[in-house]
Amino acid sequence: WFGIEQEYGLMHPFSNWPLGWPDEGFPGPQGPYYCGAGTGIAIGRDVVEAHYRACVVAGIKISGVNAEVMPGQWEYQVGPCVGLEAGDMMWISRYIMLRICEQFNVVVTYDPKPIPGDWNGAGCHTNFSTKATRMPGGWAVIQEHMGYLETRHMAHMVAYGEGNERRLTGKHETA
């Protein structure tokens, strides 16, 4: 089984500044926004929920949404899916996001670090499991898999998209 978590930011179309941020300057520090609710906290929820509903109607295996750490930043999850289906579902869900953003006159960004400085970036994370990882003793199997991935970590990072070096600094929940 595969699942993909897509993080993204919602931006004003002319200023390219995140939704909910002051026109000049910065909002309060990160913290209350993650999985948050309420005015001034869950910024852009109308876009997020419209995207979720459109994905469900389109048959996308979307399995959840949540507000992320930076204000105006969100995440959705696609999966569980079998094999290549996860990637197909992600690409179509991204297209749907573009169309929903048109309706709300906002811009979506998947930039790994849309705001420089002490703000979280955005990533696209792949999760997978096998029968062995879901069985008793699965943690040891997961550790074994991590060992295989670890040997090619830098080669993978070079191939995983432009701009990740701005996000993967070891700060803000990244490695």
mmCIF file of C-alpha atoms in Angstrom:
data_model
loop_
_atom_site.group_PDB
_atom_site.id
_atom_site.type_symbol
_atom_site.label_atom_id
_atom_site.label_comp_id
_atom_site.label_asym_id
_atom_site.label_seq_id
_atom_site.Cartn_x
_atom_site.Cartn_y
_atom_site.Cartn_z
ATOM 1 C CA TRP A 1 0.000 0.000 0.000
ATOM 2 C CA PHE A 2 1.145 3.516 -0.774
ATOM 3 C CA GLY A 3 0.004 6.882 0.464
ATOM 4 C CA ILE A 4 1.221 10.341 -0.422
ATOM 5 C CA GLU A 5 1.045 13.441 1.777
ATOM 6 C CA GLN A 6 1.063 16.684 -0.218
ATOM 7 C CA GLU A 7 1.859 19.886 1.667
ATOM 8 C CA TYR A 8 1.086 23.216 0.019
ATOM 9 C CA GLY A 9 0.611 26.908 0.658
ATOM 10 C CA LEU A 10 -2.295 29.120 -0.327
ATOM 11 C CA MET A 11 -1.139 32.487 -1.631
ATOM 12 C CA HIS A 12 -2.629 35.814 -2.694
ATOM 13 C CA PRO A 13 -2.555 35.934 -6.526
ATOM 14 C CA PHE A 14 -0.944 39.389 -6.836
ATOM 15 C CA SER A 15 1.345 39.678 -3.823
ATOM 16 C CA ASN A 16 2.389 36.005 -3.758
ATOM 17 C CA TRP A 17 2.149 36.297 0.036
ATOM 18 C CA PRO A 18 0.420 33.578 2.108
ATOM 19 C CA LEU A 19 -3.272 33.900 2.889
ATOM 20 C CA GLY A 20 -3.942 35.317 6.323
ATOM 21 C CA TRP A 21 -0.590 37.081 6.612
ATOM 22 C CA PRO A 22 -0.429 40.851 7.115
ATOM 23 C CA ASP A 23 0.248 42.817 3.911
ATOM 24 C CA GLU A 24 3.612 43.785 5.306
ATOM 25 C CA GLY A 25 5.405 41.771 7.945
ATOM 26 C CA PHE A 26 4.672 38.430 9.467
ATOM 27 C CA PRO A 27 1.928 36.737 11.506
ATOM 28 C CA GLY A 28 2.353 35.400 15.012
ATOM 29 C CA PRO A 29 4.841 32.554 15.432
ATOM 30 C CA GLN A 30 4.169 29.037 14.268
ATOM 31 C CA GLY A 31 2.464 26.731 16.701
ATOM 32 C CA PRO A 32 -1.299 27.221 16.925
ATOM 33 C CA TYR A 33 -1.916 26.614 13.213
ATOM 34 C CA TYR A 34 -0.972 22.938 13.029
ATOM 35 C CA CYS A 35 -4.213 20.943 12.876
ATOM 36 C CA GLY A 36 -5.872 24.125 14.125
ATOM 37 C CA ALA A 37 -9.417 25.405 13.919
ATOM 38 C CA GLY A 38 -10.984 28.836 14.129
ATOM 39 C CA THR A 39 -10.807 32.232 12.489
ATOM 40 C CA GLY A 40 -7.252 33.440 11.997
ATOM 41 C CA ILE A 41 -5.915 29.937 12.635
ATOM 42 C CA ALA A 42 -7.373 27.645 9.926
ATOM 43 C CA ILE A 43 -6.697 30.072 7.086
ATOM 44 C CA GLY A 44 -8.099 28.949 3.732
ATOM 45 C CA ARG A 45 -10.282 26.121 5.026
ATOM 46 C CA ASP A 46 -12.973 26.930 2.409
ATOM 47 C CA VAL A 47 -10.467 26.128 -0.371
ATOM 48 C CA VAL A 48 -9.304 22.981 1.416
ATOM 49 C CA GLU A 49 -12.810 21.603 1.921
ATOM 50 C CA ALA A 50 -13.874 22.400 -1.662
ATOM 51 C CA HIS A 51 -10.789 20.556 -2.918
ATOM 52 C CA TYR A 52 -11.519 17.590 -0.672
ATOM 53 C CA ARG A 53 -15.133 17.345 -1.878
ATOM 54 C CA ALA A 54 -14.124 17.690 -5.543
ATOM 55 C CA CYS A 55 -11.553 14.914 -5.135
ATOM 56 C CA VAL A 56 -14.142 12.614 -3.557
ATOM 57 C CA VAL A 57 -16.580 13.260 -6.430
ATOM 58 C CA ALA A 58 -13.784 12.617 -8.965
ATOM 59 C CA GLY A 59 -12.959 9.254 -7.377
ATOM 60 C CA ILE A 60 -9.617 10.315 -5.928
ATOM 61 C CA LYS A 61 -8.664 8.194 -2.916
ATOM 62 C CA ILE A 62 -8.205 11.248 -0.707
ATOM 63 C CA SER A 63 -8.094 10.163 2.897
ATOM 64 C CA GLY A 64 -7.618 13.325 4.915
ATOM 65 C CA VAL A 65 -6.641 16.970 5.236
ATOM 66 C CA ASN A 66 -5.044 19.039 7.975
ATOM 67 C CA ALA A 67 -3.724 22.519 8.572
ATOM 68 C CA GLU A 68 0.057 22.638 8.681
ATOM 69 C CA VAL A 69 2.526 24.540 10.856
ATOM 70 C CA MET A 70 2.861 27.736 8.797
ATOM 71 C CA PRO A 71 -0.290 29.893 8.600
ATOM 72 C CA GLY A 72 -1.958 29.426 5.213
ATOM 73 C CA GLN A 73 -0.260 26.044 4.751
ATOM 74 C CA TRP A 74 -2.194 22.772 4.463
ATOM 75 C CA GLU A 75 -1.730 19.110 3.654
ATOM 76 C CA TYR A 76 -3.876 16.427 2.112
ATOM 77 C CA GLN A 77 -3.331 12.699 1.960
ATOM 78 C CA VAL A 78 -3.994 10.399 -0.992
ATOM 79 C CA GLY A 79 -4.217 6.683 -0.334
ATOM 80 C CA PRO A 80 -3.986 3.954 0.576
ATOM 81 C CA CYS A 81 -3.425 2.996 -3.042
ATOM 82 C CA VAL A 82 -1.867 0.046 -4.798
ATOM 83 C CA GLY A 83 1.322 0.675 -6.765
ATOM 84 C CA LEU A 84 1.392 3.391 -9.416
ATOM 85 C CA GLU A 85 -2.200 4.349 -8.663
ATOM 86 C CA ALA A 86 -0.913 6.602 -5.841
ATOM 87 C CA GLY A 87 1.048 8.788 -8.257
ATOM 88 C CA ASP A 88 -1.851 8.999 -10.695
ATOM 89 C CA MET A 89 -4.203 10.021 -7.913
ATOM 90 C CA MET A 90 -1.739 12.688 -6.755
ATOM 91 C CA TRP A 91 -1.345 14.240 -10.197
ATOM 92 C CA ILE A 92 -5.095 14.449 -10.772
ATOM 93 C CA SER A 93 -5.650 15.822 -7.247
ATOM 94 C CA ARG A 94 -3.108 18.577 -7.989
ATOM 95 C CA TYR A 95 -4.999 19.489 -11.171
ATOM 96 C CA ILE A 96 -8.231 19.633 -9.164
ATOM 97 C CA MET A 97 -6.483 21.915 -6.641
ATOM 98 C CA LEU A 98 -5.531 24.330 -9.439
ATOM 99 C CA ARG A 99 -9.142 24.463 -10.619
ATOM 100 C CA ILE A 100 -10.512 24.984 -7.105
ATOM 101 C CA CYS A 101 -8.002 27.769 -6.480
ATOM 102 C CA GLU A 102 -9.261 29.508 -9.639
ATOM 103 C CA GLN A 103 -12.741 29.612 -8.098
ATOM 104 C CA PHE A 104 -11.435 31.212 -4.889
ATOM 105 C CA ASN A 105 -8.964 33.554 -6.639
ATOM 106 C CA VAL A 106 -5.978 32.153 -4.755
ATOM 107 C CA VAL A 107 -2.775 30.485 -5.901
ATOM 108 C CA VAL A 108 -1.474 27.162 -4.656
ATOM 109 C CA THR A 109 2.258 26.728 -4.239
ATOM 110 C CA TYR A 110 4.124 23.481 -3.779
ATOM 111 C CA ASP A 111 7.409 25.354 -3.395
ATOM 112 C CA PRO A 112 9.573 23.542 -0.813
ATOM 113 C CA LYS A 113 10.230 26.825 1.038
ATOM 114 C CA PRO A 114 7.815 29.546 -0.112
ATOM 115 C CA ILE A 115 8.782 31.976 2.676
ATOM 116 C CA PRO A 116 12.462 32.237 3.621
ATOM 117 C CA GLY A 117 13.464 32.348 7.260
ATOM 118 C CA ASP A 118 11.959 30.773 10.333
ATOM 119 C CA TRP A 119 8.925 29.234 8.588
ATOM 120 C CA ASN A 120 8.116 25.657 7.716
ATOM 121 C CA GLY A 121 8.490 24.501 4.160
ATOM 122 C CA ALA A 122 6.321 22.109 2.196
ATOM 123 C CA GLY A 123 7.040 18.600 1.011
ATOM 124 C CA CYS A 124 5.439 15.637 -0.648
ATOM 125 C CA HIS A 125 5.979 12.514 1.434
ATOM 126 C CA THR A 126 5.438 8.950 0.328
ATOM 127 C CA ASN A 127 4.349 6.388 2.881
ATOM 128 C CA PHE A 128 4.284 2.678 2.172
ATOM 129 C CA SER A 129 3.654 -0.550 3.957
ATOM 130 C CA THR A 130 3.927 -4.205 3.149
ATOM 131 C CA LYS A 131 2.224 -7.179 4.731
ATOM 132 C CA ALA A 132 5.403 -7.827 6.725
ATOM 133 C CA THR A 133 5.470 -4.270 8.138
ATOM 134 C CA ARG A 134 1.863 -4.619 9.318
ATOM 135 C CA MET A 135 2.388 -7.951 11.081
ATOM 136 C CA PRO A 136 3.759 -8.567 14.583
ATOM 137 C CA GLY A 137 7.471 -7.771 14.416
ATOM 138 C CA GLY A 138 6.808 -5.192 11.721
ATOM 139 C CA TRP A 139 8.920 -2.538 13.412
ATOM 140 C CA ALA A 140 12.069 -4.594 12.777
ATOM 141 C CA VAL A 141 11.094 -4.914 9.102
ATOM 142 C CA ILE A 142 10.600 -1.139 8.905
ATOM 143 C CA GLN A 143 14.055 -0.603 10.390
ATOM 144 C CA GLU A 144 15.517 -3.003 7.815
ATOM 145 C CA HIS A 145 13.824 -1.063 4.984
ATOM 146 C CA MET A 146 15.160 2.212 6.367
ATOM 147 C CA GLY A 147 18.668 0.773 6.252
ATOM 148 C CA TYR A 148 18.291 0.096 2.526
ATOM 149 C CA LEU A 149 17.025 3.620 1.868
ATOM 150 C CA GLU A 150 19.754 5.169 3.999
ATOM 151 C CA THR A 151 22.547 3.874 1.768
ATOM 152 C CA ARG A 152 21.253 5.961 -1.174
ATOM 153 C CA HIS A 153 19.863 8.926 0.753
ATOM 154 C CA MET A 154 21.837 11.690 -0.972
ATOM 155 C CA ALA A 155 21.288 10.239 -4.466
ATOM 156 C CA HIS A 156 17.563 10.228 -3.784
ATOM 157 C CA MET A 157 17.554 13.777 -2.432
ATOM 158 C CA VAL A 158 19.266 15.109 -5.561
ATOM 159 C CA ALA A 159 16.528 13.534 -7.683
ATOM 160 C CA TYR A 160 13.533 14.590 -5.561
ATOM 161 C CA GLY A 161 12.853 18.045 -6.898
ATOM 162 C CA GLU A 162 14.150 21.533 -7.189
ATOM 163 C CA GLY A 163 14.558 23.653 -4.066
ATOM 164 C CA ASN A 164 14.597 20.921 -1.426
ATOM 165 C CA GLU A 165 17.974 22.170 -0.176
ATOM 166 C CA ARG A 166 16.118 25.283 1.092
ATOM 167 C CA ARG A 167 13.718 23.108 3.106
ATOM 168 C CA LEU A 168 15.809 20.164 4.303
ATOM 169 C CA THR A 169 17.992 22.060 6.735
ATOM 170 C CA GLY A 170 17.414 20.023 9.879
ATOM 171 C CA LYS A 171 15.124 22.738 11.257
ATOM 172 C CA HIS A 172 11.340 22.766 11.146
ATOM 173 C CA GLU A 173 10.757 19.027 11.380
ATOM 174 C CA THR A 174 13.046 18.147 8.470
ATOM 175 C CA ALA A 175 16.136 16.016 8.145
#
